[in-house]
mmCIF file with all atom_site columns, C-alpha atoms in Angstrom:
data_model
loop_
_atom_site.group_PDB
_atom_site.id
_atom_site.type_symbol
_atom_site.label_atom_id
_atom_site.label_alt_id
_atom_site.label_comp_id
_atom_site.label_asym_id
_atom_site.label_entity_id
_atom_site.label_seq_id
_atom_site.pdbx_PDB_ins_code
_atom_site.Cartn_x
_atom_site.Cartn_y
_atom_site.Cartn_z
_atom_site.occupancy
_atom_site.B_iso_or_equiv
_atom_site.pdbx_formal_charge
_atom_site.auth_seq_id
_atom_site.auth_comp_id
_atom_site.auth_asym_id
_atom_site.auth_atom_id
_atom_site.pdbx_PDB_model_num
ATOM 1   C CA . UNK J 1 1   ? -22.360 -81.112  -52.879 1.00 0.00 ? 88  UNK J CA 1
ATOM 2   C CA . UNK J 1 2   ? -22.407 -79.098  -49.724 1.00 0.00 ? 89  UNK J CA 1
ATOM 3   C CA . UNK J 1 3   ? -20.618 -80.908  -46.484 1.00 0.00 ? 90  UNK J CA 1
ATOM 4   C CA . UNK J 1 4   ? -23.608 -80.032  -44.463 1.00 0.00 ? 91  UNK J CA 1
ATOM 5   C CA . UNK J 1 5   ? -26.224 -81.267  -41.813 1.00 0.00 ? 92  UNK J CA 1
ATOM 6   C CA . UNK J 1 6   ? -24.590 -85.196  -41.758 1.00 0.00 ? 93  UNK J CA 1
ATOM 7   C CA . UNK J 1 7   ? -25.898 -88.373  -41.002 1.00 0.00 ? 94  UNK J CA 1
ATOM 8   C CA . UNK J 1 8   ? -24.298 -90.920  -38.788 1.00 0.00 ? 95  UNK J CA 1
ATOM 9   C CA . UNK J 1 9   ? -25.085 -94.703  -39.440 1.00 0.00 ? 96  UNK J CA 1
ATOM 10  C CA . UNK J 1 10  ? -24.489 -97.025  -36.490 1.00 0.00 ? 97  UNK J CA 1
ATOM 11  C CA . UNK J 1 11  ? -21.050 -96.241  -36.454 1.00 0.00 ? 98  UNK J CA 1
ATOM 12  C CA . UNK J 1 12  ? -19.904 -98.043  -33.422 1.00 0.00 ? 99  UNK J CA 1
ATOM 13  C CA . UNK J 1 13  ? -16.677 -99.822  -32.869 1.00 0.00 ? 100 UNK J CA 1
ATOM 14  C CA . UNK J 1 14  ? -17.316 -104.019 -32.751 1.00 0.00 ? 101 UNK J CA 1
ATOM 15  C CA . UNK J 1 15  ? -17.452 -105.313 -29.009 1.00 0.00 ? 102 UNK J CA 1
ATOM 16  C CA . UNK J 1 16  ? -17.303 -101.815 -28.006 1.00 0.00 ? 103 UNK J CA 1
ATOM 17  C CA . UNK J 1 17  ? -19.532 -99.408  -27.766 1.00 0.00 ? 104 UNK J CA 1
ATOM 18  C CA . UNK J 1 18  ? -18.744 -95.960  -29.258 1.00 0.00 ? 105 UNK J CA 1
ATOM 19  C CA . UNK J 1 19  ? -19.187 -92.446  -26.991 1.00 0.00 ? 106 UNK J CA 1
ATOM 20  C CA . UNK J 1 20  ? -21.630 -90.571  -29.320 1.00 0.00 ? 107 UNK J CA 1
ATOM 21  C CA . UNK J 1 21  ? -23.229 -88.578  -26.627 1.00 0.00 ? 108 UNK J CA 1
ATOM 22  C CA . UNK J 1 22  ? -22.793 -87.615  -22.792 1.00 0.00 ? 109 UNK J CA 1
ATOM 23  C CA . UNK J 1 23  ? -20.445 -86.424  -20.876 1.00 0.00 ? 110 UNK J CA 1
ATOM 24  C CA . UNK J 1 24  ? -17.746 -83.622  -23.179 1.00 0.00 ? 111 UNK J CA 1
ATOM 25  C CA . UNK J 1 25  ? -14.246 -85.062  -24.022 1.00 0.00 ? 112 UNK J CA 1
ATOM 26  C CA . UNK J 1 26  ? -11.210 -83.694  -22.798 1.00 0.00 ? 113 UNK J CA 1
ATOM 27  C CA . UNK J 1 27  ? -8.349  -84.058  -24.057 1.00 0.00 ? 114 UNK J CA 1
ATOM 28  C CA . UNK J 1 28  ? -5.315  -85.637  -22.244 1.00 0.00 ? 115 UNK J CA 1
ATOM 29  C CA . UNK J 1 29  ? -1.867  -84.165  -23.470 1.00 0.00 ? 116 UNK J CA 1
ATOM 30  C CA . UNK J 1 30  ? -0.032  -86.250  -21.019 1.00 0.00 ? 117 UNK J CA 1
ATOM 31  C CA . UNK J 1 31  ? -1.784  -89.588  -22.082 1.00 0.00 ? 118 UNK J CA 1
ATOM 32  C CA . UNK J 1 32  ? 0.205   -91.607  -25.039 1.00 0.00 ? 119 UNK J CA 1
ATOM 33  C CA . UNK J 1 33  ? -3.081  -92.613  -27.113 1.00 0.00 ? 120 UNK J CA 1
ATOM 34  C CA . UNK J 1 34  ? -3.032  -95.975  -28.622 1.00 0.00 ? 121 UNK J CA 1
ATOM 35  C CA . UNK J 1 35  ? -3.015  -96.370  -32.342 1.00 0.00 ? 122 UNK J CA 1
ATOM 36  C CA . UNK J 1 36  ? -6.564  -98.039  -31.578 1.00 0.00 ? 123 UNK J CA 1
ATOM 37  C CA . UNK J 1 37  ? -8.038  -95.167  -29.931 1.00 0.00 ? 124 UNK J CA 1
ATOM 38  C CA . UNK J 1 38  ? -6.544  -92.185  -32.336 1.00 0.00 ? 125 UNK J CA 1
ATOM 39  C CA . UNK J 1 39  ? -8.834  -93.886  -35.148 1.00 0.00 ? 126 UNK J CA 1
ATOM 40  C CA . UNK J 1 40  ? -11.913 -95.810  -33.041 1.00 0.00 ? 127 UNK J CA 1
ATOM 41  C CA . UNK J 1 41  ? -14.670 -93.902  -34.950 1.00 0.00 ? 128 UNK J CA 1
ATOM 42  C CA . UNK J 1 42  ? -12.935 -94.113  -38.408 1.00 0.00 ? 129 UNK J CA 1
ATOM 43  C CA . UNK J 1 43  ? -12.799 -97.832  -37.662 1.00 0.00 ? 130 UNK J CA 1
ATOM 44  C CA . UNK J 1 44  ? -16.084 -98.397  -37.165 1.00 0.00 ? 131 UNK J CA 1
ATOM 45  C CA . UNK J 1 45  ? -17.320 -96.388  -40.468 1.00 0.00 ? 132 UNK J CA 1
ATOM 46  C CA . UNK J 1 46  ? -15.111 -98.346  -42.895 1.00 0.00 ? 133 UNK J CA 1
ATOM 47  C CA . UNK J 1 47  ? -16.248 -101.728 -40.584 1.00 0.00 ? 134 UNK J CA 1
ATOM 48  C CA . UNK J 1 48  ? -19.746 -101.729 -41.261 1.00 0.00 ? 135 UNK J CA 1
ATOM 49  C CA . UNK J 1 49  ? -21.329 -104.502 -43.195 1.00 0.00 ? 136 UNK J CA 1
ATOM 50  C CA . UNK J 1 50  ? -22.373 -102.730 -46.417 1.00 0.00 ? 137 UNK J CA 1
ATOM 51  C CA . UNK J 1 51  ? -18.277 -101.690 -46.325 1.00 0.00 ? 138 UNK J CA 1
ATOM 52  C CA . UNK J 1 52  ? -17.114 -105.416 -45.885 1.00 0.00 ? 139 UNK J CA 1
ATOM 53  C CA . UNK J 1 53  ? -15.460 -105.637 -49.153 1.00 0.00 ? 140 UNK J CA 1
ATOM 54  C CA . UNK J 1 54  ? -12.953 -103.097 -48.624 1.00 0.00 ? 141 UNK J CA 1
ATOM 55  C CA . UNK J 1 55  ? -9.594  -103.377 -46.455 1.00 0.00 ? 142 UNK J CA 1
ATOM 56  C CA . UNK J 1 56  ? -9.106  -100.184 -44.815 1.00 0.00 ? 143 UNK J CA 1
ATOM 57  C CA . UNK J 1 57  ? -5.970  -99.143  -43.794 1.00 0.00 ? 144 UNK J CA 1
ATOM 58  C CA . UNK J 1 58  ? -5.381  -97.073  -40.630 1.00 0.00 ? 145 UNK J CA 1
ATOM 59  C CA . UNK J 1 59  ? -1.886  -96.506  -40.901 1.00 0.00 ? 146 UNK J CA 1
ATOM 60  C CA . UNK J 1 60  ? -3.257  -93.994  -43.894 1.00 0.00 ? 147 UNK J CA 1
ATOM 61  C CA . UNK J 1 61  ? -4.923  -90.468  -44.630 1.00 0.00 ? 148 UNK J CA 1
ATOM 62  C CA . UNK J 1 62  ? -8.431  -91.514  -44.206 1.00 0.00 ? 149 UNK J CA 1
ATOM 63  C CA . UNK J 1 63  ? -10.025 -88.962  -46.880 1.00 0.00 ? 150 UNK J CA 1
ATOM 64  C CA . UNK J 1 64  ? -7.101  -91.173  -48.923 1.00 0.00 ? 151 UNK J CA 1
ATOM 65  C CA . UNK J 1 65  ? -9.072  -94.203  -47.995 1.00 0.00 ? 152 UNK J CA 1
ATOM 66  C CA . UNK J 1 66  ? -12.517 -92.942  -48.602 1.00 0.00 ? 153 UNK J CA 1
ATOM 67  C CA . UNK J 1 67  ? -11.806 -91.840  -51.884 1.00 0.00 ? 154 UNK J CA 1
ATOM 68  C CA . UNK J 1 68  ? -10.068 -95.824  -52.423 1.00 0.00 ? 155 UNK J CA 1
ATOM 69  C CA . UNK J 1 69  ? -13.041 -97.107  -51.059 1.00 0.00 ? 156 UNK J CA 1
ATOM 70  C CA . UNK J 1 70  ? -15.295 -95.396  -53.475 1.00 0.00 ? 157 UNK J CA 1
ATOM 71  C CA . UNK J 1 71  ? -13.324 -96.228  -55.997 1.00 0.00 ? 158 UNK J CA 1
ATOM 72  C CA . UNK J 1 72  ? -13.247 -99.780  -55.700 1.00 0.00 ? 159 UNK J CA 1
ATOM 73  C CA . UNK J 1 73  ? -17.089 -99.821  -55.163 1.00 0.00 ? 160 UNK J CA 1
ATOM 74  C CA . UNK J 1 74  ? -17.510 -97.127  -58.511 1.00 0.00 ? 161 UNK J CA 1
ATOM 75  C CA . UNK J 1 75  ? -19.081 -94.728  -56.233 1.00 0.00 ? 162 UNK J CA 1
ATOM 76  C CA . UNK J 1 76  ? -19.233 -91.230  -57.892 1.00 0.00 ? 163 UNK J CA 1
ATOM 77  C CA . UNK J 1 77  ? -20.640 -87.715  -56.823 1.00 0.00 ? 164 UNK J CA 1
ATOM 78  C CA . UNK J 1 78  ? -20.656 -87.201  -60.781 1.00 0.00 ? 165 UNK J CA 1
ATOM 79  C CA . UNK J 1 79  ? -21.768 -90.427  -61.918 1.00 0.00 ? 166 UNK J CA 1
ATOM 80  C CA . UNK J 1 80  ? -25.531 -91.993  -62.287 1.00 0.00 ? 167 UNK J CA 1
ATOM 81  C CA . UNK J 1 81  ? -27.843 -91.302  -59.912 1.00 0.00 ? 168 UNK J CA 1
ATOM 82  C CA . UNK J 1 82  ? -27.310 -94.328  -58.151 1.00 0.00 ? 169 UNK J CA 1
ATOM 83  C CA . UNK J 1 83  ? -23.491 -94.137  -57.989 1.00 0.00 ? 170 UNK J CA 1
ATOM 84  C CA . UNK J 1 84  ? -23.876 -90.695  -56.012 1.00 0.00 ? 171 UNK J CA 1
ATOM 85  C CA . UNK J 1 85  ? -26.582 -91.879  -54.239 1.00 0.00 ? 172 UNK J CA 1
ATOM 86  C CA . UNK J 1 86  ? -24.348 -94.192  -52.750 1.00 0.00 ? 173 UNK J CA 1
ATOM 87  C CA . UNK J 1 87  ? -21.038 -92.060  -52.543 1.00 0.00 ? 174 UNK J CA 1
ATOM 88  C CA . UNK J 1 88  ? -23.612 -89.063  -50.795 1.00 0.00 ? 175 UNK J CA 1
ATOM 89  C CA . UNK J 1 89  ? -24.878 -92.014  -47.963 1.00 0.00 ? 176 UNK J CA 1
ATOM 90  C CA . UNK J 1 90  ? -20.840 -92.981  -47.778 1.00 0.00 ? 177 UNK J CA 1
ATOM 91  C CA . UNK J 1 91  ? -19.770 -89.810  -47.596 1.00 0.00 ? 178 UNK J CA 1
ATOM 92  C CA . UNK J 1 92  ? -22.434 -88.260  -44.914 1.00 0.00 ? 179 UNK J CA 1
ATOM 93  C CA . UNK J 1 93  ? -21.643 -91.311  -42.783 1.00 0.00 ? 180 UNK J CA 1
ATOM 94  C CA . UNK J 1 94  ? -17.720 -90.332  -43.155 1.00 0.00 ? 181 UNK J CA 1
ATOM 95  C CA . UNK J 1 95  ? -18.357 -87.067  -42.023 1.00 0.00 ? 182 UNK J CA 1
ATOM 96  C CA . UNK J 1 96  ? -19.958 -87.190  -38.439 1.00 0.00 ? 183 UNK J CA 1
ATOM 97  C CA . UNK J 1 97  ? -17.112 -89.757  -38.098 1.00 0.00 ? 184 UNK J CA 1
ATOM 98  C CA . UNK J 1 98  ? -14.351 -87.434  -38.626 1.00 0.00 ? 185 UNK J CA 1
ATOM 99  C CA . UNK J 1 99  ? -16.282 -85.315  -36.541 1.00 0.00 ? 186 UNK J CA 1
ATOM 100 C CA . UNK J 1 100 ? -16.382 -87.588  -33.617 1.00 0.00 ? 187 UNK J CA 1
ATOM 101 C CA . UNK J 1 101 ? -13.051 -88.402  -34.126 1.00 0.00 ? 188 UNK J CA 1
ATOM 102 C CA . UNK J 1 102 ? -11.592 -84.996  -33.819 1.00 0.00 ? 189 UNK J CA 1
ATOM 103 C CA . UNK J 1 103 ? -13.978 -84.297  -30.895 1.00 0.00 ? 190 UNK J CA 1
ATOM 104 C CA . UNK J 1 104 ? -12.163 -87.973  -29.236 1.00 0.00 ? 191 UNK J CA 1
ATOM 105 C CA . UNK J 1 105 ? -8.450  -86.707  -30.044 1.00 0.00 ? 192 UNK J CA 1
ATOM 106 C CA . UNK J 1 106 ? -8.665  -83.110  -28.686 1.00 0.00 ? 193 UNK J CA 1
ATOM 107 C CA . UNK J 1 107 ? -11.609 -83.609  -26.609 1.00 0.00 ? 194 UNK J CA 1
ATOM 108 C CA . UNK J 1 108 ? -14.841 -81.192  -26.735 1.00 0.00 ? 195 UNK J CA 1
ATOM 109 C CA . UNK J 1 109 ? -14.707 -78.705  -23.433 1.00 0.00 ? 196 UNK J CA 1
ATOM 110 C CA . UNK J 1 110 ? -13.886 -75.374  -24.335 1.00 0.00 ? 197 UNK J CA 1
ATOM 111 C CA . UNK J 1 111 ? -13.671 -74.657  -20.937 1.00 0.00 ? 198 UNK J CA 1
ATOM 112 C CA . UNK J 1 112 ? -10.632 -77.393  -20.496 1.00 0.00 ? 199 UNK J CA 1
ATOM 113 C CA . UNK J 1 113 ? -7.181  -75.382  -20.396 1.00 0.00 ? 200 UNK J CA 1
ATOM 114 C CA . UNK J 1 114 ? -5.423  -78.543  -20.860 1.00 0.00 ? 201 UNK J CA 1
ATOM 115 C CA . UNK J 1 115 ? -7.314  -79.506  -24.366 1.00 0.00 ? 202 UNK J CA 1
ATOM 116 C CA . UNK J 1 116 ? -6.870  -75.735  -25.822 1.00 0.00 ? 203 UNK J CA 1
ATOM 117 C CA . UNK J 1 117 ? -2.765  -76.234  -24.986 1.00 0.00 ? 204 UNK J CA 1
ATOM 118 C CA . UNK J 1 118 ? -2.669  -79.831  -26.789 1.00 0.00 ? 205 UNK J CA 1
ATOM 119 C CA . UNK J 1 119 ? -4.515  -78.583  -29.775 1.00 0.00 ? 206 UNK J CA 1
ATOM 120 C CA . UNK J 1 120 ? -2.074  -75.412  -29.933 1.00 0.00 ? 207 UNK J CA 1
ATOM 121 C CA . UNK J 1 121 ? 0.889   -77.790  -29.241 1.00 0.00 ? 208 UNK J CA 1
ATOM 122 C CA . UNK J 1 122 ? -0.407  -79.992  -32.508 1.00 0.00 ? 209 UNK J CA 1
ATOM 123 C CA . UNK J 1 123 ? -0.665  -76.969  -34.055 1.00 0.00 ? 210 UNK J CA 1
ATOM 124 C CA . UNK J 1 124 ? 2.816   -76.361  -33.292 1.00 0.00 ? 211 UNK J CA 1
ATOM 125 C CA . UNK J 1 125 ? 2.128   -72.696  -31.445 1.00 0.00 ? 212 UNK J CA 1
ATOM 126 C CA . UNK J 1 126 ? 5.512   -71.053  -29.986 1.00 0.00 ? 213 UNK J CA 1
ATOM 127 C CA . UNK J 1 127 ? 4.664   -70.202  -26.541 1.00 0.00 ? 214 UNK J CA 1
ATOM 128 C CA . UNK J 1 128 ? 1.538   -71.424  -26.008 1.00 0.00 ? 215 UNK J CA 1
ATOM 129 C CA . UNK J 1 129 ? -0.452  -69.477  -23.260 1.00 0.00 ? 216 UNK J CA 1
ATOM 130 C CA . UNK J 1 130 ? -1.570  -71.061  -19.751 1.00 0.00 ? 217 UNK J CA 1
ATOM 131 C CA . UNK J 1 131 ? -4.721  -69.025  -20.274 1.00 0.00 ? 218 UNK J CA 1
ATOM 132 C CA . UNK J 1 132 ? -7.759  -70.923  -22.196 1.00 0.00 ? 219 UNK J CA 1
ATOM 133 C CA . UNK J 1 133 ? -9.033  -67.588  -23.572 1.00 0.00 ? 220 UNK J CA 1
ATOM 134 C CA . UNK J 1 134 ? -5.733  -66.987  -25.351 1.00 0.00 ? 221 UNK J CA 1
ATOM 135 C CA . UNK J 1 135 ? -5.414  -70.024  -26.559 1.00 0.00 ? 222 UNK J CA 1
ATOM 136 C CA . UNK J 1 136 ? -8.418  -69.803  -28.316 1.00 0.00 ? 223 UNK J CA 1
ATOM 137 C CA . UNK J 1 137 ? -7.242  -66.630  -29.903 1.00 0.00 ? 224 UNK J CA 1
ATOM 138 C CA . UNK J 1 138 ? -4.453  -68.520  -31.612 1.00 0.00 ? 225 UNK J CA 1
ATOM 139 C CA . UNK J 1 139 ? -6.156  -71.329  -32.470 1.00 0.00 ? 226 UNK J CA 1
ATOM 140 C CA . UNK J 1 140 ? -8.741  -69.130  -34.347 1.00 0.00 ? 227 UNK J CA 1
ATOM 141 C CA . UNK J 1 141 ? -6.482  -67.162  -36.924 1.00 0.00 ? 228 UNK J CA 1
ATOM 142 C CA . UNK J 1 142 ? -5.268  -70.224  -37.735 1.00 0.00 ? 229 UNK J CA 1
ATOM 143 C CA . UNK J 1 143 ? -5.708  -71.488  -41.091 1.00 0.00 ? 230 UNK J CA 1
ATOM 144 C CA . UNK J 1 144 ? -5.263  -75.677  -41.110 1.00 0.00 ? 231 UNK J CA 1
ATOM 145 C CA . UNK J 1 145 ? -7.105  -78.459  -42.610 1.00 0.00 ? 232 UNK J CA 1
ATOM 146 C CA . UNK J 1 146 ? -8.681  -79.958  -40.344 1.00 0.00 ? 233 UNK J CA 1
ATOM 147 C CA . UNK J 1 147 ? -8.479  -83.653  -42.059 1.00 0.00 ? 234 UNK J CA 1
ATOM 148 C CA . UNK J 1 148 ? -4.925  -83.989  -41.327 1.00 0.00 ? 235 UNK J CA 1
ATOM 149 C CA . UNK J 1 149 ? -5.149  -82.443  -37.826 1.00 0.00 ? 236 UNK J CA 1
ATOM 150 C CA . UNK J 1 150 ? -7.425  -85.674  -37.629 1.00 0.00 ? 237 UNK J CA 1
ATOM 151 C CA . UNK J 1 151 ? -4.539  -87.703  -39.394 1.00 0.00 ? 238 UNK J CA 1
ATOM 152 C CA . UNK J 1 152 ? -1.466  -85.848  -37.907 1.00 0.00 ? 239 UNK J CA 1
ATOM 153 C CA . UNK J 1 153 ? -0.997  -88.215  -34.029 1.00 0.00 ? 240 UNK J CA 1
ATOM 154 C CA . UNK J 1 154 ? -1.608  -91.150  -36.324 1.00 0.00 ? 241 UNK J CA 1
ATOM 155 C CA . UNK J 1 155 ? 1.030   -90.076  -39.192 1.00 0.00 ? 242 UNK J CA 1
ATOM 156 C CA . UNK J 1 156 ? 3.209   -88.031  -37.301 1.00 0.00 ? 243 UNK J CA 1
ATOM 157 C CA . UNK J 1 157 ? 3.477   -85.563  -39.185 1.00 0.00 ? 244 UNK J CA 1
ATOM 158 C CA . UNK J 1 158 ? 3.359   -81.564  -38.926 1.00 0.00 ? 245 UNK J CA 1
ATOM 159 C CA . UNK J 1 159 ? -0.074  -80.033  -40.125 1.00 0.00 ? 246 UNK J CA 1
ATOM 160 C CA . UNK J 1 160 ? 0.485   -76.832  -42.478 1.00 0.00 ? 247 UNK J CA 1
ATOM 161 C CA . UNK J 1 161 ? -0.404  -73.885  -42.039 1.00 0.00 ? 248 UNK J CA 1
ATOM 162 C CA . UNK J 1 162 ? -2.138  -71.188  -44.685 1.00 0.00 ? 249 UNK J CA 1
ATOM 163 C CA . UNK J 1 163 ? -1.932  -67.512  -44.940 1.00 0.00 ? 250 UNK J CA 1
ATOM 164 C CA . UNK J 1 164 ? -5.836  -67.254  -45.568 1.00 0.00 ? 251 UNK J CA 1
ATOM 165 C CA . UNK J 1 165 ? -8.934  -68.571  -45.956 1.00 0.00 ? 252 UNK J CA 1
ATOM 166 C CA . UNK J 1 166 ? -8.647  -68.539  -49.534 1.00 0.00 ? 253 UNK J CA 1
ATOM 167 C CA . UNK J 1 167 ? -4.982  -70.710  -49.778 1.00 0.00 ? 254 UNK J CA 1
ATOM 168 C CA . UNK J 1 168 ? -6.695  -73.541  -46.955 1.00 0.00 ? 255 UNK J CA 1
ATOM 169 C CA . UNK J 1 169 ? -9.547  -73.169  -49.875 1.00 0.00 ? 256 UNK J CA 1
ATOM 170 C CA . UNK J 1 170 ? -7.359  -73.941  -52.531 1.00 0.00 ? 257 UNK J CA 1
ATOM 171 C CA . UNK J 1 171 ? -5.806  -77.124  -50.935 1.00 0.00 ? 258 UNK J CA 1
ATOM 172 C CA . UNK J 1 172 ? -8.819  -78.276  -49.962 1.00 0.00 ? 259 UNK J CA 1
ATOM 173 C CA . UNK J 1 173 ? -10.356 -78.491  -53.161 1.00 0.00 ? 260 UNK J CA 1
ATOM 174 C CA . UNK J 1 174 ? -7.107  -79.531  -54.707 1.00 0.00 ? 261 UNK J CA 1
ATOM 175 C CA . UNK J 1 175 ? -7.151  -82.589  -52.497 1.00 0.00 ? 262 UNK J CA 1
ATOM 176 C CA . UNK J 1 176 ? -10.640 -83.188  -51.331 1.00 0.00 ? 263 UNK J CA 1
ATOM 177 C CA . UNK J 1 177 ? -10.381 -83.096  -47.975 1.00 0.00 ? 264 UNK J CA 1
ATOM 178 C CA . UNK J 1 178 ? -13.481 -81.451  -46.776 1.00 0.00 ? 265 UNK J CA 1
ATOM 179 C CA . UNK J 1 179 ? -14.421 -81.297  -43.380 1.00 0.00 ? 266 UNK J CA 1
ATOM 180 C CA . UNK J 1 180 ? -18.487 -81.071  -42.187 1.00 0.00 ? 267 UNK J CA 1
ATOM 181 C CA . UNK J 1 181 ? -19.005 -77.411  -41.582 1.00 0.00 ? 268 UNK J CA 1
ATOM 182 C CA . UNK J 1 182 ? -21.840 -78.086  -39.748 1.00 0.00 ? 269 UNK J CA 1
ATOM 183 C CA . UNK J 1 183 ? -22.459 -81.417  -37.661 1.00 0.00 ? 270 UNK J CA 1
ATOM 184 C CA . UNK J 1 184 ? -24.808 -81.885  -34.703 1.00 0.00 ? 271 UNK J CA 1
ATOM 185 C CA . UNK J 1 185 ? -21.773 -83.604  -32.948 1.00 0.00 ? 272 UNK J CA 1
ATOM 186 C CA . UNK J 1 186 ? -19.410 -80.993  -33.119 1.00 0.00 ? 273 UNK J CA 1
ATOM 187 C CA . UNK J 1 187 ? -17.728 -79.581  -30.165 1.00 0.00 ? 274 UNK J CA 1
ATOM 188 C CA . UNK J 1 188 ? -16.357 -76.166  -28.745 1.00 0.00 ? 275 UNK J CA 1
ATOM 189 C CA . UNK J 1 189 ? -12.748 -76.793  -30.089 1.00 0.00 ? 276 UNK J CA 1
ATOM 190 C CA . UNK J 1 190 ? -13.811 -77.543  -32.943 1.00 0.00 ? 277 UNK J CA 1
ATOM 191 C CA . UNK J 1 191 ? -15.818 -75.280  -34.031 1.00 0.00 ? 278 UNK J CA 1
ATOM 192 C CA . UNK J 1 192 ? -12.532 -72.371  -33.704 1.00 0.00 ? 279 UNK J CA 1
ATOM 193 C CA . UNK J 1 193 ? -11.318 -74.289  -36.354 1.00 0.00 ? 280 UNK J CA 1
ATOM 194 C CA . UNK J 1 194 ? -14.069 -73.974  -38.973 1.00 0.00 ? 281 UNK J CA 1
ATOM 195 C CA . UNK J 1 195 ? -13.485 -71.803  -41.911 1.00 0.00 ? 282 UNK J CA 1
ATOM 196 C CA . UNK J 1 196 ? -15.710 -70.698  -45.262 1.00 0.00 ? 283 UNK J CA 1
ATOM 197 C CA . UNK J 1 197 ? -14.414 -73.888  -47.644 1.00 0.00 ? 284 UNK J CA 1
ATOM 198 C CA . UNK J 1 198 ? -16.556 -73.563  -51.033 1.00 0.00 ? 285 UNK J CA 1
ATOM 199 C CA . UNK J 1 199 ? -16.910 -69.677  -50.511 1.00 0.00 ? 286 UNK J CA 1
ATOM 200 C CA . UNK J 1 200 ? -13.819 -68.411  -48.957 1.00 0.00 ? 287 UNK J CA 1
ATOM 201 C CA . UNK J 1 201 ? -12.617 -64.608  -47.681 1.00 0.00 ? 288 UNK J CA 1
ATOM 202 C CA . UNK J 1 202 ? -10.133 -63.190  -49.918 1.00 0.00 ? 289 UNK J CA 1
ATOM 203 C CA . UNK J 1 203 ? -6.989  -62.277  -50.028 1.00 0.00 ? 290 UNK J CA 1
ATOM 204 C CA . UNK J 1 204 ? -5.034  -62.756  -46.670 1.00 0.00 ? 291 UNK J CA 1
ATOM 205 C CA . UNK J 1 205 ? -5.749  -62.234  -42.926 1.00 0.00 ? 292 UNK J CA 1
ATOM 206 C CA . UNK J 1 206 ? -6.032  -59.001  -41.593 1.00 0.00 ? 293 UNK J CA 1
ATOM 207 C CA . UNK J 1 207 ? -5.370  -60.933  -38.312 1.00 0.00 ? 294 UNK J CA 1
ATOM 208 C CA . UNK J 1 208 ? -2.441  -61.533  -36.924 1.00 0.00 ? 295 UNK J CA 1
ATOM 209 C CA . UNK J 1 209 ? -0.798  -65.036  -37.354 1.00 0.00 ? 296 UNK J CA 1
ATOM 210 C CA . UNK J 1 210 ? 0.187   -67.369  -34.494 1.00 0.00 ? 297 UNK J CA 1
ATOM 211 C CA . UNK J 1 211 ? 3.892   -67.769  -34.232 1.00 0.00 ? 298 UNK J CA 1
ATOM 212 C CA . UNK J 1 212 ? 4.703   -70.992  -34.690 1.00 0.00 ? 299 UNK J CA 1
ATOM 213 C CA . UNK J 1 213 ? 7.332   -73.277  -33.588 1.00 0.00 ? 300 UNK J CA 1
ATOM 214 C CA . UNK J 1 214 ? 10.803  -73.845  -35.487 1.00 0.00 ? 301 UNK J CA 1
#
């Protein structure tokens, strides 16, 4: 299956209505985010109705709690054609809501300064430049999944780092965290971050690698 061209089913938050289109995010660096807001568009995928049966868990990896959820539901991109029927609809749904996600954590403007110097301070880039342009630099030879840049504010914890296209392959697979390579909702930052999954480049980088912080 190819994490392409998603679908997005009324994934809104309950009593609140979700930012789908408009104005571009920014991201705030300065701003604490609420637990709540880190994971409003994850919330609302695992909350709708033909989902009720299953107690997500936001304190966890969410491609963790996908995979539980299909589980517990026998959902199966292998299995009858009904079971991946069902784990295809789940799973397109999942994706434009990591995608909106990302786009509400570290904000959409590629134009912003400010988002391009939080996303290389997640990314834990030693001396991160006031200028947007080389920020962008950095942010594209790196090599990071970008499911746990989703979970990293959330979990706290320090998103790794690959030497190549091909080793981010491997641990993608390995773990099934695929991100949507293509989704209508995706914004500028995002797309930097975007890298050949299913067919990767190999060997390593003939580009030179951010330094990153100790």
């Amino acid at each position: 299956m190819t994490l392409t061209n998603c679908y997005f089913k009324n994934v809104t938050k309950p009593g609140k209505k979700a930012k789908i289109s408009g104005d571009k995010g920014s991201a705030s660096p300065g701003k604490r985010r609420s637990h709540l807001e880190l994971r409003t568009y994850l919330e609302a995928f695992f909350a709708q109705p033909e989902y009720s049966g299953f107690k997500y868990n936001p304190a966890k990896p969410y491609m963790q709690e996908f995979y539980r959820m299909t589980n517990q539901f026998g959902w199966d991109s292998k299995g009858t054609k009904e079971q991946q029927e069902k784990f295809i609809g789940a799973r397109e749904g999942l994706n434009t809501a990591s995608t909106l996600q990302f786009n509400a954590i570290y904000g959409e403007d590629e134009e912003d300064p400010a988002a391009w110097r939080n996303l290389c301070g997640v990314l834990r880039i030693a001396n991160i430049p006031e200028n947007s342009d080389m920020c962008r630099v950095l942010v594209e030879s790196s090599y990071v999944n970008i499911c746990d840049l989703v979970d990293s504010p959330v979990l706290n914890t320090k998103v790794k780092h690959f030497k190549s296209e091909e080793e981010l392959s491997m641990y993608t697979k390995r773990t099934g965290k695929f991100f949507p390579l293509e989704d209508a909702h995706a914004g500028g930052l995002l797309k930097f971050l975007l890298r050949r999954i299913l067919y990767p480049l190999k060997g390593e980088s003939p580009y030179p690698r951010p330094i990153l912080q100790e």
